[in-house]
Structures are given as structure tokens and as C-alpha cells.
Amino acid sequence: MTDMKAVVGTHDILMITLDTLRYDAAVLEQENCPHLCGSGPWEKRHTPGSFTYAAHHAFFGGFLPTPADSDKSSHIRLFHSKNTGFGTHPHTWLFDTPDIVSGLAAEGYRTICIGGVIFFSKKVPLARVLPGFFQESYWRMNFGVTNPRSTEHQVNHALKLLERSLPEERLFLFMNVSAIHGPNHYYIPGTKRDSLETQRAALRYVDGQLGRLFEVLRTRKRPVFCLIFSDHGTAYGEGGYEGHRLAHEVVWNVPYREFFL
Ligand SMILES: [Zn+2]
């Protein structure tokens, strides 16, 4: 596993949630996603929540998706709350705050959230909870699910912030990518319904845009540790189900990757 005690303090940290990306869609597009999968394949994991709000609460509490295997010894956590009485792995980074975001801030990180789906829109009190974990949070209408160029706008915003960021600054940059979440039918012109195929097309679009972000991050003073995964999948009619916030393997299986830039 990654030695998080060696990462925190010495690396910038990038966390991206590819909202609603199904594990099977991610694997089918692996060859077509050079930026996300250039250094390795997706790992199959189980999400701790079946929809955005629940899953991100768990992530920010240090509960990232769990490896999808029954070997408990492989379920080593990168982040863990301090002084819980549980034994932890020597490479697990321990935080003494309510969540990893404020924990990283306590280590001198500037914490930034670039929102995507509605739970990050800050439009109503509930949609201010998740962005509220961060020192700085940004959401624009064109970062949301209704804009077919949302990832382009989100990445442009991140690049603007990076341009103005001091080289010695420790950064924890979080981005919730909205493009893969429904509606995504417009990624295949002429299609009127969301499907596994239109979700795959959305993922290809997202990979192309994230390449620009990775390129700039590579030029930063510190190496960047990247955590990229989905918060939950979604059903397109499997077992009669549509959507998420329900228990079905197309929802609970999620793709997960970690790598360095
Ligand atoms: Zn979500």
C-alpha cells in the first residue's frame, strides 16, 4: 500500500470523484482513457455509500472505497482517525480532527473543493454541507450536470487556481466530476436516453479534459498523490432498477485508482 505517512506533508494531494461512474463502464473504457489509466488498470472496490451525499461523508471521514475481496488483510486504510483504540497499519495516516479535510488543513494544506453535482452547488443549506468541509469551495452553473462541457469548465477553474498558487503551498485539491452523472446522453449525438454506452462516452470526454489538469500538476514543486474513484454506480434497468441510492452490484461496485504525478 501507499505509505500515507510519507505522502502527507511532502506531496500535494489530488482527490477526484468521478460521480456515478460504474465499474464495468470504467473497465470497458480503460484502453481509451490514457490519462486515468496510463499507469495501470482500475481496481474493483465497494463504495461505502449508494449516493453522493452518503458516500462523500464517508470519504471525508477517511473511509475510501473498500477493496472488493473477502481478504480482510487487504482492507488497509490510507486514512484513519487517531486514538480510536483500533490497531492501524504503520503506513496509515492518522488525523486528529473530525475529517481528513480539516486534518490535512491542520498539517498546513490549503484545501480546495471544485464542486460538480447538486450536493456541491451551495444553493440550499444541505448543498453547503460537503463544500463546507473545505477552506475554499467553488461551484458554477457550468460545473453541473446540465452542461455538456462541465469538466472543461471545472478543469479551467482548477488551472486558474493553480496558476495563482504559491509553489511552496501544500495543496489538497478535491474535484467532484459531474459529467458522468445523468444526464449523459448528449455525449452520443442523437441519443435521447442515458445508458451504459452514453456513460462510457462521458468518461472518454472526462479523461481528455483531466489530461490538461495532470499536465499542469506535473510541473508543481512537490510530487502529487492522486486518488481517483467513483462514489457509486447507477442502474440502467438492471433487475428493474433505475438510478442509484439503492443496493445493487451496479451501484456498489466502483472503480478506484491511486497513482503519483
Ligand atoms: Zn454521486
Short mmCIF file of C-alpha atoms in Angstrom, two decimals, residues 1-4 39 41-43 45 64 78 225-228 256-260:
data_model
loop_
_atom_site.label_atom_id
_atom_site.label_comp_id
_atom_site.label_asym_id
_atom_site.label_seq_id
_atom_site.Cartn_x
_atom_site.Cartn_y
_atom_site.Cartn_z
CA MET A 1 0.00 0.00 0.00
CA THR A 2 0.97 3.64 -0.36
CA ASP A 3 2.82 4.92 2.71
CA MET A 4 0.49 7.79 3.58
CA SER A 39 -0.10 3.86 -15.35
CA PRO A 41 -5.85 -0.58 -14.56
CA TRP A 42 -8.87 0.20 -12.41
CA GLU A 43 -9.21 -1.65 -9.16
CA ARG A 45 -13.89 -1.66 -4.94
CA LEU A 64 -12.49 5.35 0.91
CA LEU A 78 -4.95 5.20 3.90
CA PHE A 225 -0.53 11.84 -4.98
CA CYS A 226 -3.76 11.19 -6.88
CA LEU A 227 -6.81 9.35 -5.59
CA ILE A 228 -9.42 8.85 -8.27
CA TYR A 256 -10.65 3.03 -7.90
CA ARG A 257 -7.12 4.17 -8.74
CA GLU A 258 -4.23 5.78 -6.93
CA PHE A 259 -1.05 6.98 -8.60
CA PHE A 260 1.62 9.65 -8.45
#
